[in-house]
Coordinates of C-alpha atoms (C1' of nucleotides) in Angstrom, one line a residue:
Chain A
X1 CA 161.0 367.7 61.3
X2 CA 163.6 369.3 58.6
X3 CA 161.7 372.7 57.7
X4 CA 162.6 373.6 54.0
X5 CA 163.4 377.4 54.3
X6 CA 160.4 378.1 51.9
X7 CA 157.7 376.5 54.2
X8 CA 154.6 377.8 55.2
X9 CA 154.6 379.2 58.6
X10 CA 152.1 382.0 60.4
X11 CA 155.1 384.6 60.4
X12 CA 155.6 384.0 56.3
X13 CA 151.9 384.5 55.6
X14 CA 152.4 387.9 57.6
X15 CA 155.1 388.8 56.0
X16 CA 154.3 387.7 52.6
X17 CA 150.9 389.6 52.9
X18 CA 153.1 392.6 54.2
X19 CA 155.5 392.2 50.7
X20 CA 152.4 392.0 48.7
X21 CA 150.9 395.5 50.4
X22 CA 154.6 397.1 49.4
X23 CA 154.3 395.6 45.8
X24 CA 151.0 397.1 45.1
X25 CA 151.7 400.2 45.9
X26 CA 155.5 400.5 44.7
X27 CA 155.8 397.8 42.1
X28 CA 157.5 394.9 41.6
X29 CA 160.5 394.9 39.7
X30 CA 162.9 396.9 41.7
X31 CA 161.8 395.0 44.7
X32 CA 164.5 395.1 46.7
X33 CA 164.6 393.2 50.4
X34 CA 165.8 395.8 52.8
X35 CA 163.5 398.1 51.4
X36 CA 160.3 395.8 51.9
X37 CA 161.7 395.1 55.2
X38 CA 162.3 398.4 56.4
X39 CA 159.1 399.2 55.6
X40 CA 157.5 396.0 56.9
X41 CA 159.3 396.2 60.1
X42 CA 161.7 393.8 60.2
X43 CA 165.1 392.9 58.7
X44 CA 166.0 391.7 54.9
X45 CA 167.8 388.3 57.1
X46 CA 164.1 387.4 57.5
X47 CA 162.7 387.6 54.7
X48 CA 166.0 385.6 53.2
X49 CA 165.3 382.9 55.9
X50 CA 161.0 382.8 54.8
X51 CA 161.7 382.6 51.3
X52 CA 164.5 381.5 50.4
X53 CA 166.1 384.2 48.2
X54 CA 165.0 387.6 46.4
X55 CA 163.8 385.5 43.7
X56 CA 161.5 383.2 45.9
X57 CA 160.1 386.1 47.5
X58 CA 159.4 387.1 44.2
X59 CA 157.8 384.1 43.4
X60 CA 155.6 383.8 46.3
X61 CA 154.1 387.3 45.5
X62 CA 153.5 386.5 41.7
X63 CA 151.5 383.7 42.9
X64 CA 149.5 385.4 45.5
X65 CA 148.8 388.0 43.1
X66 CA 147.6 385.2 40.7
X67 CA 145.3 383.6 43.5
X68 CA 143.8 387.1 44.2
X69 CA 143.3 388.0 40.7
X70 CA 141.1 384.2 40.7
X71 CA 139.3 384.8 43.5
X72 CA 138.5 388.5 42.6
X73 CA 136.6 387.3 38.9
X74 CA 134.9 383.9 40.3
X75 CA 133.9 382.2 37.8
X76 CA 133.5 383.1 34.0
X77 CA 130.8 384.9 32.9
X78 CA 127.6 383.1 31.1
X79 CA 126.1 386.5 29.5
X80 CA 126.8 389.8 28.5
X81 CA 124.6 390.8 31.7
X82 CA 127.1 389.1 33.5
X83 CA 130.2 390.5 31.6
X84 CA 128.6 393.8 32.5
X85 CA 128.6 393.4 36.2
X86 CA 132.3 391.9 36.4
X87 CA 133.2 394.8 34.4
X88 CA 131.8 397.3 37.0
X89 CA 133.6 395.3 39.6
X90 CA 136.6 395.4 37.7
X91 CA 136.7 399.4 37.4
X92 CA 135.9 399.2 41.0
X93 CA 138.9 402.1 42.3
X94 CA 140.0 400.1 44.8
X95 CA 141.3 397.0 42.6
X96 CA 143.2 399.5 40.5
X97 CA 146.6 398.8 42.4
X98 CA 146.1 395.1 42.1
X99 CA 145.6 395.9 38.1
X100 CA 148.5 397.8 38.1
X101 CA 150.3 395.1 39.4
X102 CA 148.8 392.7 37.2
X103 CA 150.0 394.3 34.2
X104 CA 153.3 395.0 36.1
X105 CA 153.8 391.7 36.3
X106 CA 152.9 390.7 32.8
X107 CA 155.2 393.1 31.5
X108 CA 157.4 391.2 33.2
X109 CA 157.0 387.9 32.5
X110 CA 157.2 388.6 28.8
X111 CA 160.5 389.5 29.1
X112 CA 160.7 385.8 30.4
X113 CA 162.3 387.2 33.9
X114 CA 162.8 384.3 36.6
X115 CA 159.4 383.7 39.1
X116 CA 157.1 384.2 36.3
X117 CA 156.7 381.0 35.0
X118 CA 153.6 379.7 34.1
X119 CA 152.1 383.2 34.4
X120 CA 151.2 384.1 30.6
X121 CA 149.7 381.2 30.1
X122 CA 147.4 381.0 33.2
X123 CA 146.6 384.9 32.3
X124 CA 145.3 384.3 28.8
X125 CA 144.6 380.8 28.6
X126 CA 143.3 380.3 32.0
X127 CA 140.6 383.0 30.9
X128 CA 140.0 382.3 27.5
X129 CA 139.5 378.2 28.1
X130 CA 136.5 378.5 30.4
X131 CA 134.2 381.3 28.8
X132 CA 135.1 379.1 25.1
X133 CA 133.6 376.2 26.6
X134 CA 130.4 377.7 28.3
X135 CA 129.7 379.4 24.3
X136 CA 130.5 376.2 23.3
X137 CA 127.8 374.5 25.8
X138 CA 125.6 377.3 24.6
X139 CA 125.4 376.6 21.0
X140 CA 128.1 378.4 19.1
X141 CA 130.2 377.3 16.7
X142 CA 133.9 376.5 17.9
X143 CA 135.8 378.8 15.6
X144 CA 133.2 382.0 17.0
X145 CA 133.6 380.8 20.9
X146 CA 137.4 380.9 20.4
X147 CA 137.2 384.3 18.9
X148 CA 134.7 385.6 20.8
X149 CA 136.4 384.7 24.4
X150 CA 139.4 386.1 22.9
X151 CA 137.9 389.1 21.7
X152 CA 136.0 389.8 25.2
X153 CA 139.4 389.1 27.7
X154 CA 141.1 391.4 25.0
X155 CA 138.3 394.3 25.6
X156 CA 138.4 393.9 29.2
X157 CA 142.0 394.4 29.6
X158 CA 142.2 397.2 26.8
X159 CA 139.5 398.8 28.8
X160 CA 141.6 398.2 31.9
X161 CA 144.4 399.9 30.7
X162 CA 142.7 402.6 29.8
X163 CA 141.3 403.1 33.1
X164 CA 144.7 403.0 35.0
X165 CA 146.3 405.7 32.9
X166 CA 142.8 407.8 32.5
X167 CA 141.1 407.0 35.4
X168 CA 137.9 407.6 33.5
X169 CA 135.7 405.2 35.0
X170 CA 132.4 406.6 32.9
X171 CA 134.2 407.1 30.0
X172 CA 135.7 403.2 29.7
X173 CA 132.5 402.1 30.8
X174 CA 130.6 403.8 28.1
X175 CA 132.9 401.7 25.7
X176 CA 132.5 398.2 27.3
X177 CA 128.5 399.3 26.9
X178 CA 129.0 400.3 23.2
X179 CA 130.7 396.4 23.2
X180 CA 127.8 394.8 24.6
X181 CA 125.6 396.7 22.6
X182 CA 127.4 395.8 19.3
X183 CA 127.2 392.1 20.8
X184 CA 123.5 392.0 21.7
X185 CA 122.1 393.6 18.6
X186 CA 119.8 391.3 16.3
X187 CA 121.7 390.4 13.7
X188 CA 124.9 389.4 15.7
X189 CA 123.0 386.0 16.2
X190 CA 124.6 384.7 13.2
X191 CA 127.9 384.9 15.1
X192 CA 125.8 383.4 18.4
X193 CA 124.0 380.6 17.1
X194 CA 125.0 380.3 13.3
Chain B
X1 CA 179.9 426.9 22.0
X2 CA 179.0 425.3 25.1
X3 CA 177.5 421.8 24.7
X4 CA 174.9 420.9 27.0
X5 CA 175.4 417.3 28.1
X6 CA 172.6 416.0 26.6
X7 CA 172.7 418.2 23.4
X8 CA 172.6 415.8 20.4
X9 CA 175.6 415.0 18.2
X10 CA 176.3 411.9 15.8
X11 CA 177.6 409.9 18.9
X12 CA 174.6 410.5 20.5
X13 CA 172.6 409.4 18.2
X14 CA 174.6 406.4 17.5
X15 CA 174.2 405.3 21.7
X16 CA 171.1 406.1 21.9
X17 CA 170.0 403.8 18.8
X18 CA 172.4 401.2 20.4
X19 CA 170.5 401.5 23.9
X20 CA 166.9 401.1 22.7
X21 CA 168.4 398.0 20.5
X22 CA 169.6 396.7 24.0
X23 CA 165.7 398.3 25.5
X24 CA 163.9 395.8 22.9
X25 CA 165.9 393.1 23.3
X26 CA 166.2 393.3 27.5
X27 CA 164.1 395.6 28.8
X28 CA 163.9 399.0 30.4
X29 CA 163.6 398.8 34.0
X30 CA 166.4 397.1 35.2
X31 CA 168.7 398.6 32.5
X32 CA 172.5 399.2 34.2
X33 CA 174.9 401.8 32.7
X34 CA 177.4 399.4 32.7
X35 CA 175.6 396.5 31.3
X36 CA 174.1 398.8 27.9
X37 CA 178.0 400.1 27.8
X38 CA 179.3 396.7 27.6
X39 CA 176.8 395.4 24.8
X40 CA 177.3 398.5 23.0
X41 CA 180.7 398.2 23.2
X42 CA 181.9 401.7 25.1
X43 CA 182.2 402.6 28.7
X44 CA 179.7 403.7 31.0
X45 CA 181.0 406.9 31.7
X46 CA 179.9 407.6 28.0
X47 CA 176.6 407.0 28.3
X48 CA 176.7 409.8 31.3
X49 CA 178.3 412.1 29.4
X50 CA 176.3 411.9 26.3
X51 CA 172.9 411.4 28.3
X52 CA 174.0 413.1 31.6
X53 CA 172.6 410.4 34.1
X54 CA 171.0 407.1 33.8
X55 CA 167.4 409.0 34.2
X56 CA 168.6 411.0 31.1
X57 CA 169.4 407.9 29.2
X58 CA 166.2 406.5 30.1
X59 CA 164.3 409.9 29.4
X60 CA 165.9 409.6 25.7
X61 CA 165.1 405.8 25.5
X62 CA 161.1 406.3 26.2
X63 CA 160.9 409.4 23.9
X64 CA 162.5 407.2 21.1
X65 CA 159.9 404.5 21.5
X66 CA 156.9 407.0 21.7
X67 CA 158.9 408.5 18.4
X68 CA 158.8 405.0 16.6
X69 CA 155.4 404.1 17.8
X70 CA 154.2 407.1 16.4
X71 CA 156.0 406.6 12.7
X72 CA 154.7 403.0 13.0
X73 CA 151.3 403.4 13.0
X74 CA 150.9 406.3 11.1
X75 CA 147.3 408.2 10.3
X76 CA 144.4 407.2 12.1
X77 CA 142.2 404.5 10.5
X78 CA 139.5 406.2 8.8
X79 CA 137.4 402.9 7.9
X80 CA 137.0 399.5 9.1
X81 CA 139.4 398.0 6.3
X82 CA 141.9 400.4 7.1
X83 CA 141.6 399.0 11.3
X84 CA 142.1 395.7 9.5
X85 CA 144.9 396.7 7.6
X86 CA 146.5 398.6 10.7
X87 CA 146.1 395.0 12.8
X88 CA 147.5 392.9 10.4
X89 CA 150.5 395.6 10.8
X90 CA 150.6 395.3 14.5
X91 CA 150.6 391.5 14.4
X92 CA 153.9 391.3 12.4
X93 CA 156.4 389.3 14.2
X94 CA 158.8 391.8 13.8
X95 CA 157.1 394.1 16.1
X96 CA 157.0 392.0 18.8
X97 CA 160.1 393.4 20.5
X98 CA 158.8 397.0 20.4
X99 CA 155.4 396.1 21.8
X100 CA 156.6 394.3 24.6
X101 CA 158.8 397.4 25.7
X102 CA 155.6 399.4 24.9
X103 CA 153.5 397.8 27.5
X104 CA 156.5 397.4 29.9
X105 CA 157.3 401.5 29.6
X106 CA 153.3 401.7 30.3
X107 CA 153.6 399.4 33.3
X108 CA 156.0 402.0 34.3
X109 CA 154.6 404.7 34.1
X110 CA 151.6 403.6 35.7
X111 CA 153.9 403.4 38.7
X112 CA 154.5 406.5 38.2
X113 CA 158.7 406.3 37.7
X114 CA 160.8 409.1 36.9
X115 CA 161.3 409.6 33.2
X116 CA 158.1 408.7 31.9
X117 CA 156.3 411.5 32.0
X118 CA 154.1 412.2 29.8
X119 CA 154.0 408.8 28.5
X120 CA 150.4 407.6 29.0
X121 CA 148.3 411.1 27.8
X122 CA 150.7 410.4 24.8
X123 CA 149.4 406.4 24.7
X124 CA 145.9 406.6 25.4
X125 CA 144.2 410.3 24.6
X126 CA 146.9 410.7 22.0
X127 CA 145.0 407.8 19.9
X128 CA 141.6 408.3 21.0
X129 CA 141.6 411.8 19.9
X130 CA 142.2 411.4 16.4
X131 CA 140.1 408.5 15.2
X132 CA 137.2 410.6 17.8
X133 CA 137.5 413.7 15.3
X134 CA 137.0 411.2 12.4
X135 CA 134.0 409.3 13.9
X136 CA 132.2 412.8 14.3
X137 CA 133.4 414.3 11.1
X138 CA 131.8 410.7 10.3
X139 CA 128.4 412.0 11.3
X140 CA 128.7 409.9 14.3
X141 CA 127.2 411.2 17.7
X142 CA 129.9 412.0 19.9
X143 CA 129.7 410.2 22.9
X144 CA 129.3 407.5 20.7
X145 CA 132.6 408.5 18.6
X146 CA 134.4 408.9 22.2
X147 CA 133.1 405.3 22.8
X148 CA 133.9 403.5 19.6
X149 CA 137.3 405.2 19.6
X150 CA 138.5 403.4 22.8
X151 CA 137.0 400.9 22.2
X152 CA 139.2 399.9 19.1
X153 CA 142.2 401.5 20.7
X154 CA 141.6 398.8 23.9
X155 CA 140.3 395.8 21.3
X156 CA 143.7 396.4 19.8
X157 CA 145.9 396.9 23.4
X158 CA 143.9 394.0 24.5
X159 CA 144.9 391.4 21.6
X160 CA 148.0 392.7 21.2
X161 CA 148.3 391.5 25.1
X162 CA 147.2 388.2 24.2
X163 CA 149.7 388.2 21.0
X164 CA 152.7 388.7 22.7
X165 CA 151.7 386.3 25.4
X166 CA 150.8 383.8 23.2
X167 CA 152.0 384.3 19.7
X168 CA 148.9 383.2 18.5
X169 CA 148.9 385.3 15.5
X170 CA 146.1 383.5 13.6
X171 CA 143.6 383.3 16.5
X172 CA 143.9 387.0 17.6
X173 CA 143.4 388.1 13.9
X174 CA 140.2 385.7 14.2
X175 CA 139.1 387.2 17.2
X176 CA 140.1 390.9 15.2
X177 CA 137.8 390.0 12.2
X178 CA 135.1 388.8 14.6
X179 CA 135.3 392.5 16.0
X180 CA 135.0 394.1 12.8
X181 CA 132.0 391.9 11.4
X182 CA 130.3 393.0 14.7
X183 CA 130.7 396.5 13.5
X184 CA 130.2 396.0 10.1
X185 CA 126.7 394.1 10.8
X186 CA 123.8 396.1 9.2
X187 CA 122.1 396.6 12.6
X188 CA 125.0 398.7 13.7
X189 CA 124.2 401.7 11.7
X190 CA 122.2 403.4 14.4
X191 CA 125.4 403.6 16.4
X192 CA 127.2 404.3 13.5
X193 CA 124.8 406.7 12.1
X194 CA 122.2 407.8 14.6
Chain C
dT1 C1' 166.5 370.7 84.2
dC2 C1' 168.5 370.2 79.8
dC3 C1' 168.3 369.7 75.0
dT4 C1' 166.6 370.7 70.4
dC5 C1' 164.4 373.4 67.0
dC6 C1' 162.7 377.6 65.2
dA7 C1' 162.6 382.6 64.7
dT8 C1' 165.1 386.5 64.8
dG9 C1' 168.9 390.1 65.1
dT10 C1' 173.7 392.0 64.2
dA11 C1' 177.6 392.1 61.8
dC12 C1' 179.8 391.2 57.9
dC13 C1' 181.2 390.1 52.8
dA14 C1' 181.7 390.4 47.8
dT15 C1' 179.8 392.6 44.2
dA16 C1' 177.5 395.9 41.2
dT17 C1' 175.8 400.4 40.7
dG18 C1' 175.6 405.6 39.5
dG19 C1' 178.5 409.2 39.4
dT20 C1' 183.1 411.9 39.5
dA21 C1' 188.2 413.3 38.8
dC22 C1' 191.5 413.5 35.8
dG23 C1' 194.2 412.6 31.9
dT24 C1' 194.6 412.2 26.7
dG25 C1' 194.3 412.3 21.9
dT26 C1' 192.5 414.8 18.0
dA27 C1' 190.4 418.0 15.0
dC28 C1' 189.7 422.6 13.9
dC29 C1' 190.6 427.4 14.1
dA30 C1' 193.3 431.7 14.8
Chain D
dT1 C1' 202.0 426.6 15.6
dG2 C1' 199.5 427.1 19.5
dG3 C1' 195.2 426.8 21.7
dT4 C1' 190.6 425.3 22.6
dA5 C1' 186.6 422.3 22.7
dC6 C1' 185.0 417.8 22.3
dA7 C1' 185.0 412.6 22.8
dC8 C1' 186.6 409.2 25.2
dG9 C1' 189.2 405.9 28.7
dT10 C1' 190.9 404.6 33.4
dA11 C1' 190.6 404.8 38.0
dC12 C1' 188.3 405.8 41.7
dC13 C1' 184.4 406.6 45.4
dA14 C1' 180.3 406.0 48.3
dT15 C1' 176.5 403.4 48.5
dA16 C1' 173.1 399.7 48.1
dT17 C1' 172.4 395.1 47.2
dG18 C1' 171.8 389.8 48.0
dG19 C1' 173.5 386.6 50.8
dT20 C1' 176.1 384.4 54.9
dA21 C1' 178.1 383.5 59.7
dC22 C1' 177.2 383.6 64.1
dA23 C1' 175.0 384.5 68.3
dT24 C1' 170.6 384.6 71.1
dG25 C1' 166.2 383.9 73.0
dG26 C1' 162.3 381.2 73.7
dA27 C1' 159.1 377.3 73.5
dG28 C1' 158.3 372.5 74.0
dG29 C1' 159.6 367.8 74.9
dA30 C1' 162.5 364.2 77.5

DNA sequence: TCCTCCATGTACCATATGGTACGTGTACCA
DNA sequence: TGGTACACGTACCATATGGTACATGGAGGA
């Protein structure tokens, strides 16, 4: 059998974890391959011969950062008691380099740089499309769920960033409160179940 | 007189302009001397003597951008309809370019790069602080008025996120609206006024 | 035992980069 | 008129980069 030089093998996964360990602590974008393999332990030849080039290195760690960042947040969440407990994973100090690289990355791929193709959309969309149909199931008018799923991803991340240049855990998560709070109150049901 | 090499002088000026044009339009972080020379139209042995190194250059580049960001948004919003006003601003296509390279410098500096120092007090605590002071002058409690304050700042961060990913202007105004009827709902005055 | 395929290392190449040395024209001032 | 300071260009340098050529070792199958 013909081995394309970007299939899976046990010595990629090792050394795509390892590239993924260098990206979230030094970035992405000035990735460069003898640097990761010094680090790593091996030579840049090798991580040529795994993945093909820089640039599918590059896309192999945008991808696995994508998977992570889907397995970290399960599924979407079906209250704001359950918002609230995915936000307190989220500020969570040891995901903040995975964050950081999140937004890394999206800074990236709005620049439309090569390997980050598909990312923006599975970043907002891929977010917004799930909790929209669950408000949806739940009795709220289209328009609302749209705006509200919108509204709640768009909190999250502000929040996030916040927390990655303050690193004021209490301070963000006395905001996200205030948000559930101005969500739960009585007469907000006209926006819930109008 | 002795000029320092990154004194200011018309030429200066006129590079620096030039290089921010090429920041909006490129990026920041994998800006070459030679490349911003050759767009510009000069050499890059001018951009080192007028900026004294590349990190100069950059240095001068981020400070603009804070500069702008500044002048663009002007005064803190002292009411709801002036938030709404602000956002309808923000979501002018014409800014696009400025906020990506906003959120790319912040990715940046969260990695913690040379010239962009400085960068994220400026971005976060330098908006939070203002519209705080209003809040309590307000007569709004102050944990509260810490709390609403980033809340908006990361409501706005957060759509402008989805904005630029999306260019969904009309749905992250919806999703804006829906954040200010939720703090304009009658209920809310004992956060607004407790 | 020999042959084939995969993983890996060493050495190399062309290129691009930041930075420097040096020369030159020009405007202004004594 | 001579000199000085600035703005700029050309040519160069050492280095780092992505990528390639080639050799080697080892495992498994015929």
């Amino acid at each position: 059998m013909v081995r394309s030089a970007v299939a899976s093998s046990q010595a990629r996964d090792r050394l795509l974890d390892a590239a993924v360990e260098h990206a979230l602590e030094q970035g992405i974008v000035d990735l460069s391959l003898r640097e990761i393999a010094a680090t790593i332990g091996t030579s840049h030849r090798m991580l040529i011969y795994h993945f093909g080039s820089r640039e599918g290195l590059l896309v192999a760690v945008v991808r696995e950062v994508e998977r992570r960042e889907r397995e970290r947040l399960g599924a979407a969440p079906v209250s704001v008691a359950d918002a609230r407990r995915r936000w307190d994973r989220l500020a969570d100090p040891s995901l903040r380099a995975q964050e950081r690289l999140f937004f890394e990355i999206y800074a990236h791929a709005l620049l439309g740089r090569p390997g980050t193709e598909g990312f923006l959309d599975e970043a907002v969309d891929g977010w917004i499309s799930p909790v929209r149909a669950l408000l949806i199931d739940a009795g709220i008018d289209e328009e609302d769920a749209e705006g509200l799923a919108r509204l709640g991803l768009a909190v999250t991340r502000g929040l996030l960033l916040d927390l990655l240049a303050t690193g004021d855990t209490a301070g963000t998560t006395r905001a996200f409160d205030l948000f559930t709070e101005l969500f739960d109150q009585p007469s907000a049901h006209d926006i819930r179940h109008e």
